[in-house]
Coordinates of C-alpha atoms and ligand atoms in Angstrom, one line a residue:
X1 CA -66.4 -57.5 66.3
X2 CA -63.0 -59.0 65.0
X3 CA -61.8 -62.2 66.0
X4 CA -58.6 -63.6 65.0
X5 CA -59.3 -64.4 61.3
X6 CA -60.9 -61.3 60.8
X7 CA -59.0 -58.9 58.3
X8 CA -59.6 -55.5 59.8
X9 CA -59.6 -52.9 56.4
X10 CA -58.6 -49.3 56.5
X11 CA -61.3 -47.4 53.7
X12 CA -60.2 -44.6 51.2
X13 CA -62.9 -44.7 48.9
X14 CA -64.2 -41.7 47.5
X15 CA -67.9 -41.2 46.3
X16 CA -71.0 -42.6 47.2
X17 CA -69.3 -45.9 46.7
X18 CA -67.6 -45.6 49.9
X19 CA -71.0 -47.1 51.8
X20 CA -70.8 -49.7 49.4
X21 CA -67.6 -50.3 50.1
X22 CA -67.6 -50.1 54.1
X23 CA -71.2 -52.3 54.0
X24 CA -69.8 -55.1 51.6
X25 CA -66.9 -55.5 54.0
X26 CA -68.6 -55.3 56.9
X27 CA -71.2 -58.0 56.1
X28 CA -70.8 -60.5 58.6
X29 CA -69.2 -63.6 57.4
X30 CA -66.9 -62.3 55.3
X31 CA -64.2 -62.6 57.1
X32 CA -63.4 -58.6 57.0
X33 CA -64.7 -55.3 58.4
X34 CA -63.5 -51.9 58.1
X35 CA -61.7 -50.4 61.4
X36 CA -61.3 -46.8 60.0
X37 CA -63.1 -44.8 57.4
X38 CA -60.5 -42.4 55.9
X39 CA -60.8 -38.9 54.0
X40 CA -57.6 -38.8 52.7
X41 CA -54.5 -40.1 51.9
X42 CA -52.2 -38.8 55.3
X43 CA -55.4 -39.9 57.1
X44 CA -54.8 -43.5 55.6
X45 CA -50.9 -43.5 56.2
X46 CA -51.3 -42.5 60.0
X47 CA -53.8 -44.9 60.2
X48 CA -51.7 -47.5 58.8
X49 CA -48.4 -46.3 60.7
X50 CA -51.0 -47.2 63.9
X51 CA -51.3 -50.9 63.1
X52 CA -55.3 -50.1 62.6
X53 CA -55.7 -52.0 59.7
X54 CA -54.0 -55.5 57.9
X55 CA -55.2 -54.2 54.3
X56 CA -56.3 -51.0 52.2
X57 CA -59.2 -50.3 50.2
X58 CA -58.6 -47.3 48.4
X59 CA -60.0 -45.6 45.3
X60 CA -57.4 -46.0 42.4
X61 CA -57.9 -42.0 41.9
X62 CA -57.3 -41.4 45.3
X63 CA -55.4 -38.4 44.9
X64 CA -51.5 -38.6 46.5
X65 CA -51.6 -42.3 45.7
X66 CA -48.1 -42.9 44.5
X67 CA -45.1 -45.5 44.8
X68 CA -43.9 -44.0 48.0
X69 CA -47.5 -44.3 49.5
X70 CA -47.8 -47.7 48.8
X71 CA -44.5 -48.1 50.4
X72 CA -45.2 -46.8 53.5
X73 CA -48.2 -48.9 53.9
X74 CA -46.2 -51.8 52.9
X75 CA -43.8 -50.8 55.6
X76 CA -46.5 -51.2 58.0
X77 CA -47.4 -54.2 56.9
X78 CA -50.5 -53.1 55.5
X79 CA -51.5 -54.6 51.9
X80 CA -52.6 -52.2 49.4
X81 CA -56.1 -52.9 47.5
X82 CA -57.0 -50.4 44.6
X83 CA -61.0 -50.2 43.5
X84 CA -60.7 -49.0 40.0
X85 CA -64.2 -49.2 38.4
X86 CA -63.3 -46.7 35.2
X87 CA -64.4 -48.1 31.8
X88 CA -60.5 -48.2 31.2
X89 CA -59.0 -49.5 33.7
X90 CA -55.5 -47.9 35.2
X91 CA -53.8 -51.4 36.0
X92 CA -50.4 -50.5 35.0
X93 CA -50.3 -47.5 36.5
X94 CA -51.4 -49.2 39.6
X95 CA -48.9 -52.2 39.5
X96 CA -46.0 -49.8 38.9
X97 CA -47.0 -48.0 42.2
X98 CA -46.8 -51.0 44.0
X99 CA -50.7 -51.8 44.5
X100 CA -51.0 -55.8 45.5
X101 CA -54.7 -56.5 44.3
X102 CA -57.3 -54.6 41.9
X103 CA -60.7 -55.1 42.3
X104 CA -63.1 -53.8 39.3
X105 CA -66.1 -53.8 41.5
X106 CA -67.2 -53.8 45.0
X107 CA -68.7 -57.2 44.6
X108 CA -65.1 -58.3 43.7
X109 CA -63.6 -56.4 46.7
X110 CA -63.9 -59.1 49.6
X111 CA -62.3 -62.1 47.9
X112 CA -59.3 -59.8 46.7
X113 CA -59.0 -59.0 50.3
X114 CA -59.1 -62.6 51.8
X115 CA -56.5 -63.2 48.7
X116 CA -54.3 -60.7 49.5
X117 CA -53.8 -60.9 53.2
X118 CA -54.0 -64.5 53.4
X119 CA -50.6 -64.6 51.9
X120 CA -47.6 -64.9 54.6
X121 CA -45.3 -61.3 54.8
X122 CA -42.5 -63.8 53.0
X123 CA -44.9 -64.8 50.3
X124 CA -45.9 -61.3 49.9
X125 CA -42.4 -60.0 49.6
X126 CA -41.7 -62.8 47.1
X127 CA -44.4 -62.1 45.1
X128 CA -42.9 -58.2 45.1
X129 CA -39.5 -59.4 43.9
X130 CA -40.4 -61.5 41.7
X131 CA -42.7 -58.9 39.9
X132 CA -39.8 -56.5 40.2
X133 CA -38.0 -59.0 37.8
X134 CA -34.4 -60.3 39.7
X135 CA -31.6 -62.0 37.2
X136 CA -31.9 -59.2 34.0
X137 CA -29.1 -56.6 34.0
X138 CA -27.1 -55.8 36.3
X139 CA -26.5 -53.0 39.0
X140 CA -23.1 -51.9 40.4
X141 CA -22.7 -49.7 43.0
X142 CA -19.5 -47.3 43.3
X143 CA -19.3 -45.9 46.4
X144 CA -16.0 -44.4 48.9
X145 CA -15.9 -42.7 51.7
X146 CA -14.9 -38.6 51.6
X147 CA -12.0 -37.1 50.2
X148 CA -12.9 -37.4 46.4
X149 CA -11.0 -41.1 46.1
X150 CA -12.3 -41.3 42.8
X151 CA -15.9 -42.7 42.4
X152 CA -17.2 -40.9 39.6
X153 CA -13.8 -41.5 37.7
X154 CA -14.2 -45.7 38.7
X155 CA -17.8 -45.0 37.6
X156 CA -17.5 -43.7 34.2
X157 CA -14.3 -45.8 33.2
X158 CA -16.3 -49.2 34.8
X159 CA -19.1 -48.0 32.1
X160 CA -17.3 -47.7 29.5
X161 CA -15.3 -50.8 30.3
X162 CA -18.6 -53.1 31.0
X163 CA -19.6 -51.8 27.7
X164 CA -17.0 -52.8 25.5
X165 CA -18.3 -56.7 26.6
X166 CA -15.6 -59.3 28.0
X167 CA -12.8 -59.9 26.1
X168 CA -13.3 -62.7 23.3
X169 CA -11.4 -65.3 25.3
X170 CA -13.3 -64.9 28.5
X171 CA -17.4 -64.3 27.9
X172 CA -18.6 -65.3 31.5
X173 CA -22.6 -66.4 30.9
X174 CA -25.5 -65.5 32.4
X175 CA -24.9 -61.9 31.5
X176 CA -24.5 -60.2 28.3
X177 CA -26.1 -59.1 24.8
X178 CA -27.9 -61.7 24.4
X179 CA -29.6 -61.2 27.7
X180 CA -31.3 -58.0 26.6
X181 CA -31.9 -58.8 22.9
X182 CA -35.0 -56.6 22.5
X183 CA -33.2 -53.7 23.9
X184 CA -30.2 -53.0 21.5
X185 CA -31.6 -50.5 19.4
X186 CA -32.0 -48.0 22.3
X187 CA -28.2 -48.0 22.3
X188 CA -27.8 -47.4 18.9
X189 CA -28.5 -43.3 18.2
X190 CA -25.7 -41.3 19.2
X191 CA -26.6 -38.6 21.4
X192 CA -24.0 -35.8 22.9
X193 CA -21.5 -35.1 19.9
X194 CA -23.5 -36.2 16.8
X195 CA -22.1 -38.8 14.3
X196 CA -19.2 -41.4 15.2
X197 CA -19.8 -41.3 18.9
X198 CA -22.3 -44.1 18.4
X199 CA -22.7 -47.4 18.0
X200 CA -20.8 -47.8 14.8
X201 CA -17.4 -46.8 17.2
X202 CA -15.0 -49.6 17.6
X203 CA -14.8 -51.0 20.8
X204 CA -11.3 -50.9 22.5
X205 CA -11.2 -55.1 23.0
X206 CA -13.3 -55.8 20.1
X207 CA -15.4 -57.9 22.4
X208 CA -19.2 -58.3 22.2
X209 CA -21.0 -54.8 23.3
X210 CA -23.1 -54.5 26.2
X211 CA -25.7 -52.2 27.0
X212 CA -24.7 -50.0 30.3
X213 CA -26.5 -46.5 32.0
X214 CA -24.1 -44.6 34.0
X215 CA -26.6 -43.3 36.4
X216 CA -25.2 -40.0 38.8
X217 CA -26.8 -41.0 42.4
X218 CA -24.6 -38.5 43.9
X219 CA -26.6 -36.4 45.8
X220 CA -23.6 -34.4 47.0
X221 CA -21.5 -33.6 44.5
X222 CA -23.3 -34.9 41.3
X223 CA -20.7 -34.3 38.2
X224 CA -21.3 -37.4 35.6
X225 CA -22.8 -34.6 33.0
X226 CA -20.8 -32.1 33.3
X227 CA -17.6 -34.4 33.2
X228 CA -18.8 -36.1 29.8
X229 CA -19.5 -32.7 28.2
X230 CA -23.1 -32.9 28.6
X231 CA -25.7 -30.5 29.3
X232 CA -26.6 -30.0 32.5
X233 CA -29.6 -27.6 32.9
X234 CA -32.1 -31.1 33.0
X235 CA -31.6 -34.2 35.4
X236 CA -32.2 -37.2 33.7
X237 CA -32.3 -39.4 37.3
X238 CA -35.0 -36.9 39.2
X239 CA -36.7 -36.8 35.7
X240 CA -37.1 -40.7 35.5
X241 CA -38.1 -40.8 39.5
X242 CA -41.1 -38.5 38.2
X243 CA -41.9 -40.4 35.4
X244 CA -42.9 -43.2 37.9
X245 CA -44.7 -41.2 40.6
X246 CA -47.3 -40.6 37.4
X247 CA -47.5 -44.0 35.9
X248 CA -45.5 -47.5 34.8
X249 CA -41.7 -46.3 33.8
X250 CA -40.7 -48.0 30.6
X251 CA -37.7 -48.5 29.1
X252 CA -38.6 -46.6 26.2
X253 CA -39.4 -43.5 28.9
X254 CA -36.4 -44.2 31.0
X255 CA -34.0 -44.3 27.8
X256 CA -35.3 -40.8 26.7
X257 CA -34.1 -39.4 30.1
X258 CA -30.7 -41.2 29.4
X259 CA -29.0 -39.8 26.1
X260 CA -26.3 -42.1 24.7
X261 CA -23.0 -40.4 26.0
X262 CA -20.4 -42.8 25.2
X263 CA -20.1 -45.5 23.2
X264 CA -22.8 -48.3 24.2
X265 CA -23.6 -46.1 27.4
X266 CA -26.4 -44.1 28.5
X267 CA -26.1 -41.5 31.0
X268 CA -28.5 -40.6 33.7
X269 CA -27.7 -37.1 34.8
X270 CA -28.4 -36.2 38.3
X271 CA -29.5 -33.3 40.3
X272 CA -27.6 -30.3 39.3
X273 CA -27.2 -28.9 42.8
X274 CA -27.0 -30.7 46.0
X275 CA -30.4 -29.0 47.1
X276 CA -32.5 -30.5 44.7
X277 CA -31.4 -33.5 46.8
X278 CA -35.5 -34.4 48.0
X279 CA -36.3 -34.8 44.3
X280 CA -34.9 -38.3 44.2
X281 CA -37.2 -40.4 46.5
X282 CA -36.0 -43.7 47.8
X283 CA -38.8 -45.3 46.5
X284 CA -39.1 -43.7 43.4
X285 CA -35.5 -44.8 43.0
X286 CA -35.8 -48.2 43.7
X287 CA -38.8 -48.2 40.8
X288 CA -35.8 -46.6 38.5
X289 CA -33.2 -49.2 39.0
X290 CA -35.6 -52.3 38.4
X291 CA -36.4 -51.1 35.2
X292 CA -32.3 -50.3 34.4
X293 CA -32.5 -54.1 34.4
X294 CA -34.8 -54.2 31.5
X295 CA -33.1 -51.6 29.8
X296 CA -28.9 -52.1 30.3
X297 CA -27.2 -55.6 31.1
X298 CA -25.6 -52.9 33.2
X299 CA -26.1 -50.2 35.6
X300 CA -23.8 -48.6 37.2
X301 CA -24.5 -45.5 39.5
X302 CA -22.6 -43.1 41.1
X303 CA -23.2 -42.6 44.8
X304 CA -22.2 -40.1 47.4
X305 CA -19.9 -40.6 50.6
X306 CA -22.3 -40.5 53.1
X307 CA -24.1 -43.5 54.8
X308 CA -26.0 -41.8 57.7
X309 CA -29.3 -43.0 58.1
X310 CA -31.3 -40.2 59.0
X311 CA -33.3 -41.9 61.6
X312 CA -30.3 -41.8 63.7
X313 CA -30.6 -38.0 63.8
X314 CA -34.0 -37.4 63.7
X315 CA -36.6 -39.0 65.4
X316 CA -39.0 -38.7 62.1
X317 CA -38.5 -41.2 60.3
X318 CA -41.4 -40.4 57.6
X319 CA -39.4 -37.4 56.1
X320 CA -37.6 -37.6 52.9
X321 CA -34.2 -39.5 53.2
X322 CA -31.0 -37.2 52.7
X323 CA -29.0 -40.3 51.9
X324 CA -31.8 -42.7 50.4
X325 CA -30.0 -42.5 47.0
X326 CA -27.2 -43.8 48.0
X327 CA -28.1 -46.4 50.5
X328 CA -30.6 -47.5 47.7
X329 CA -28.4 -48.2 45.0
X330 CA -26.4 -50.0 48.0
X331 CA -29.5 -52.2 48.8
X332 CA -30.2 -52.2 44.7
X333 CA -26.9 -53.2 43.9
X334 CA -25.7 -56.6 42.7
X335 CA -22.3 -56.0 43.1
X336 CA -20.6 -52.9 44.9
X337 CA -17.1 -51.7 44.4
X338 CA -15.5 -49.5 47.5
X339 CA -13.0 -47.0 46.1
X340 CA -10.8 -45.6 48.5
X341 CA -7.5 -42.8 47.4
X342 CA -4.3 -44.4 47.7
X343 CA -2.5 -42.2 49.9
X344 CA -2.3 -42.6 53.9
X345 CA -5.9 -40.3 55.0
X346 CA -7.1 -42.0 51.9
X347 CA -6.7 -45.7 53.2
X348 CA -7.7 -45.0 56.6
X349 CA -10.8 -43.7 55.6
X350 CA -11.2 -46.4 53.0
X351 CA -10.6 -48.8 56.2
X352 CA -13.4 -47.2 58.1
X353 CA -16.1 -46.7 55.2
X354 CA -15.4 -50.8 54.8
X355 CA -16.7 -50.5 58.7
X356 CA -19.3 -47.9 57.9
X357 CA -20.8 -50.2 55.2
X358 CA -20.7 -53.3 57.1
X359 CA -23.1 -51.2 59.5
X360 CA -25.4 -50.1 56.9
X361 CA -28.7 -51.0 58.3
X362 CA -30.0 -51.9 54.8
X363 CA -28.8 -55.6 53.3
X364 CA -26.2 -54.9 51.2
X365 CA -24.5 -57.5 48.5
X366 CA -21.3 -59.2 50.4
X367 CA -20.4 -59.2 47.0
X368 CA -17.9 -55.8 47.1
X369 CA -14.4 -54.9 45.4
X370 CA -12.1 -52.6 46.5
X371 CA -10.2 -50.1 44.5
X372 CA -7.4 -48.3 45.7
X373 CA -7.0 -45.0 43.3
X374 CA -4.6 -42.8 42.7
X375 CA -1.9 -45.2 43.7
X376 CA 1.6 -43.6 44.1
X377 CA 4.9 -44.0 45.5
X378 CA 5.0 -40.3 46.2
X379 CA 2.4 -41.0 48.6
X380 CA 3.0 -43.9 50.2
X381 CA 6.8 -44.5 49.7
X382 CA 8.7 -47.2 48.1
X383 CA 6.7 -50.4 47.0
X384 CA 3.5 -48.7 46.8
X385 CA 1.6 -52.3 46.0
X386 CA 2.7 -54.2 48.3
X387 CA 2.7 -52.0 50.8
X388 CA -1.0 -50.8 50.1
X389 CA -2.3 -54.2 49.8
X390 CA -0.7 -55.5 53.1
X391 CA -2.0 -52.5 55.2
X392 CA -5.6 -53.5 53.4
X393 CA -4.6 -57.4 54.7
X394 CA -3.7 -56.6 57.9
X395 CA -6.6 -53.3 58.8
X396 CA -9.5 -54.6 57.1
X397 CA -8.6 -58.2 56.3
X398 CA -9.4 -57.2 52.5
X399 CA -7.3 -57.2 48.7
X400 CA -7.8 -54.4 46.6
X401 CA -7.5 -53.9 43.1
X402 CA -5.1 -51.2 42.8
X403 CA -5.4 -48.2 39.6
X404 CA -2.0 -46.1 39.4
X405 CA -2.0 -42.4 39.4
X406 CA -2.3 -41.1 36.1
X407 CA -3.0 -37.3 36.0
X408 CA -1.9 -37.2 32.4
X409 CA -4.3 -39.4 31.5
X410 CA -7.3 -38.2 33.7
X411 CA -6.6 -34.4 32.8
X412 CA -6.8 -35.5 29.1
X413 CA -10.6 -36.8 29.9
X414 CA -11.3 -33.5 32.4
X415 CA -10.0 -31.4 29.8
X416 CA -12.0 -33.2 26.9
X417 CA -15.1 -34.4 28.6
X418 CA -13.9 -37.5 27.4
X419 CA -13.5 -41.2 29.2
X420 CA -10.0 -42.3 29.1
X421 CA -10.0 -45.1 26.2
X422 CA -10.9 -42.3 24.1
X423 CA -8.3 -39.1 24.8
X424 CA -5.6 -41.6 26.7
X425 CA -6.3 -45.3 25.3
X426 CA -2.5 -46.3 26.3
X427 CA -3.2 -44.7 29.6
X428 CA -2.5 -47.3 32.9
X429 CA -5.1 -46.5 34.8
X430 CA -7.5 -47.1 32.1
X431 CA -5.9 -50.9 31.5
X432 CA -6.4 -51.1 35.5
X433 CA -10.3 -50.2 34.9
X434 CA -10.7 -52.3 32.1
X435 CA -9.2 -55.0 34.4
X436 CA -11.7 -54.1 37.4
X437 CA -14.5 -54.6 35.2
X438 CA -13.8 -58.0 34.3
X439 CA -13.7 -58.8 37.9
X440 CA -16.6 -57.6 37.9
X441 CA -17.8 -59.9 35.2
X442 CA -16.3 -62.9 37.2
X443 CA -18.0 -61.9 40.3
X444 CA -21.5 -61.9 38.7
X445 CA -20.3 -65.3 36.7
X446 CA -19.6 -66.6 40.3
X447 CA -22.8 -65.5 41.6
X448 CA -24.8 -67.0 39.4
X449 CA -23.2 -70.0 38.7
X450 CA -24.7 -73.1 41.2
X451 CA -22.7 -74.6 43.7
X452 CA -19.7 -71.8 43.0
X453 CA -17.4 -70.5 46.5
X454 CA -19.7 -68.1 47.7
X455 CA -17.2 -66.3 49.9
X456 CA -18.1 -62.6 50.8
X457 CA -14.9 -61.2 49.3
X458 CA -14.4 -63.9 46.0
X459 CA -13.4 -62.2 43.4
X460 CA -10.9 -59.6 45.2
X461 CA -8.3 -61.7 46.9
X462 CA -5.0 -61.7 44.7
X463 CA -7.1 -58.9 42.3
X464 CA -3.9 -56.4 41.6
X465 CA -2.9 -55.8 38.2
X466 CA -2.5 -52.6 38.3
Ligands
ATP1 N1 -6.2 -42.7 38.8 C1 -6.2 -41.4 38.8 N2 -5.1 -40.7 38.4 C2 -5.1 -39.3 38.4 N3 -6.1 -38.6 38.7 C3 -7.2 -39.2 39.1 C4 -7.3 -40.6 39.1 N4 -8.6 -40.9 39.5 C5 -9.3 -39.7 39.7 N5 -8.4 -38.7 39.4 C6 -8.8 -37.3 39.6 O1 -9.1 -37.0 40.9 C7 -10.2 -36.1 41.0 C8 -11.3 -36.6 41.8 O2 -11.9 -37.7 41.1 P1 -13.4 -38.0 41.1 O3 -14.2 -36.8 40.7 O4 -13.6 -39.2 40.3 O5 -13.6 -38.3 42.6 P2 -15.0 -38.5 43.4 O6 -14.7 -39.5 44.5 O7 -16.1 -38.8 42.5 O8 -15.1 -37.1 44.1 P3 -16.4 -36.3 44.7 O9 -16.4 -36.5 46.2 O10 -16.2 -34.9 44.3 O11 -17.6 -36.9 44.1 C9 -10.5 -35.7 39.6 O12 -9.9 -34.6 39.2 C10 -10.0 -36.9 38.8 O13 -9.6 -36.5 37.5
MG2 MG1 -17.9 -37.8 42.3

């Protein structure tokens, strides 16, 4: 019954359409019949997961339908084909799941078929990224190995940096205010401690503002909220990831689930307890950070210390992800800044979590910084700098961008829920962040400017100025 250049078409129609459905496709000369009739959506994915079938059909109200779903069946190389017939059509709804063709009848249901699986598995996936909108803001990942080396502190302090905009001397293009035009008014209420923490606040360069979410991906030890003062009873991340399992996420929903915390920056709280850990999907993530772009010319998230796939533990690879949040924002990220503590366990386990994230079995950006935190002579004798940064040199063949020790400073922001320009603006480690972030900038610049040294480490080589 099929030959080569028949499309063989899994069914999840519900109704009496479903005869319609299987008969219209299975009229010969099409070009497609149906290999499996399915009750249900687990029925579908195991059918998918067994190569039965090269394309969907499934009612748009099929209930379970979601963005992780559609992911799965992607995953298997099925495409996904919705038959919405409603008066009022759900198309955004369906496109934010991830649904490749709509058809709004059965008559229509055959050519959107042919359409959609004619297309190579590299058009398809260029058709997905392109709809998931590349070059708008930016994503940064902070991530470090055990130990507490400091990523939440990197995080918050790169935020608030990013969002004071470059310095006036130095505006690298491609990224910026004027990037995000429409968006500026989300970032103009103040939100955690009333009047004067908001827009009107004067930035510590006096640069251009940018947009930023700090977003807590930290599924281990998440403390973004708490540390800026802010309520923690609700997570703003696990509610945006189930804003998109029941329709299109807009900015407009994602920035109520981020309150303005600091000046210029919203904050997406995360889970409250590490067990709440399932409520932040990998795909319902990945919908999250795509429409940061259209809300921030910056994102940066927090992430936790652990890369472990679990399919290297478990043999079921179908269950929820214990680390998908952070290997994720890894895969999400534009640029990713490794923070390791700048002590001797510290930078040996900086040196292997370089190792560990080279093994990631996600693409990650090449594009990475290094921090060393916490750096003190205390810890690592005499000449703390250059001894640091040759031990980097000669370990992991790496520069790091080194951020002194300042408990001073960081117990004023503990203390105050504060960031550090605010309760320590003199503070050294804050210069040394502010510095970071306009590597950052440069790495970006680099990035997207044409024909520029693409090395994997640009941007980090001879980056101390700490
Ligand atoms: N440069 C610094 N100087 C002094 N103290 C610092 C510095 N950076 C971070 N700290 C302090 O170190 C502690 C750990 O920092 P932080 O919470 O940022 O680490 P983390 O890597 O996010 O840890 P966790 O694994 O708990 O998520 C905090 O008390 C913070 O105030
Ligand atoms: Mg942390």
């Amino acid at each position: 019954m099929t030959g080569p250049s028949v499309v063989p078409v899994l069914c999840a129609v519900l109704g009496p359409a479903e005869a319609d459905v299987v008969r219209s496709l299975g009229t010969s000369g099409t070009g497609t019949t149906v290999t499996r009739r399915c009750a249900d959506l687990p029925e579908l994915l195991a059918s998918a997961e067994a190569g039965s079938g090269r394309a969907a059909v499934v009612s748009a109200t099929l209930p379970g339908l979601g963005r992780d779903a559609v992911a799965r069946m992607h995953e298997a190389g099925v495409r996904v084909i919705a038959l919405d017939e409603a008066p009022e059509p759900s198309t955004d709804r369906l496109a934010a799941i991830g649904v490749d063709g709509v058809a709004r009848s059965v008559e229509d249901l055959v050519s959107v078929v042919r359409d959609e699986t004619a297309l190579s598995p590299a058009a398809a996936r260029g058709k997905a990224a392109s709809s998931a909108g590349a070059g708008k803001g930016r994503i940064v990942a902070v991530w470090g190995p055990v130990g507490a080396p400091g990523r939440t502190t990197t995080a918050i302090e790169l935020a608030v940096a990013l969002a004071a905009g470059p310095p006036v001397t130095a505006r690298p293009g491609g990224v910026g205010r004027s990037a995000l035009p429409g968006r500026r008014g989300l970032f103009g209420r103040a939100g955690r401690r009333g009047p004067g923490r908001g827009d009107g606040l004067r930035t510590p360069r006096g640069g251009a503002r940018e947009q930023v979410v700090l977003a807590d991906a930290d599924t281990y030890g998440p403390c973004v909220a708490p540390r800026l003062g802010m309520l923690d009873d609700s997570s703003g991340l696990a509610g945006a990831v189930r804003a998109v399992g029941t329709g299109p996420l807009d900015v407009e929903t994602l920035a109520r689930h981020a309150p303005v915390a600091l000046p210029g920056v919203r904050v997406l709280g995360g889970i409250g307890r590490p067990g709440r850990w399932a409520e932040l999907s990998g795909a319902g993530l990945d919908a999250v950070w795509e429409c940061l772009r259209d809300l921030a010319d910056w994102t940066v998230i927090d992430t936790g210390p652990i890369l472990e796939t679990d399919e290297v533990l478990s043999y079921d690879t179908r269950a929820p992800q214990r680390n998908a949040a952070t290997l994720g924002a890894l895969a999400a990220a534009d640029v990713v800044v490794v923070v390791g503590s700048g002590d001797p366990i510290g930078l040996q386990r900086l040196v292997r979590g370089l190792d560990d994230l080279a093994a990631v079995p996600h693409p990650v950006t090449p594009d990475r910084l290094v921090v060393v935190n916490r750096l003190r002579a205390a810890a690592v004798g005499a000449n703390p700098r250059s001894s640091v940064r040759s031990a980097l040199t000669r370990f992991a063949g790496v520069d790091a961008h080194l951020v002194p020790d300042d408990p001073a400073g960081l117990d004023a922001g503990l203390l105050s829920g504060r960031a550090l320009f605010e309760c320590a603006p003199g503070s050294p480690a804050r210069a040394a962040f502010g510095h970071l972030a306009e590597q950052v900038r440069q790495l970006v610049h680099v990035r997207t400017t044409p024909h520029a040294d693409r090395s994997p480490w640009v941007g980090v080589t001879g980056s101390s100025r700490a």
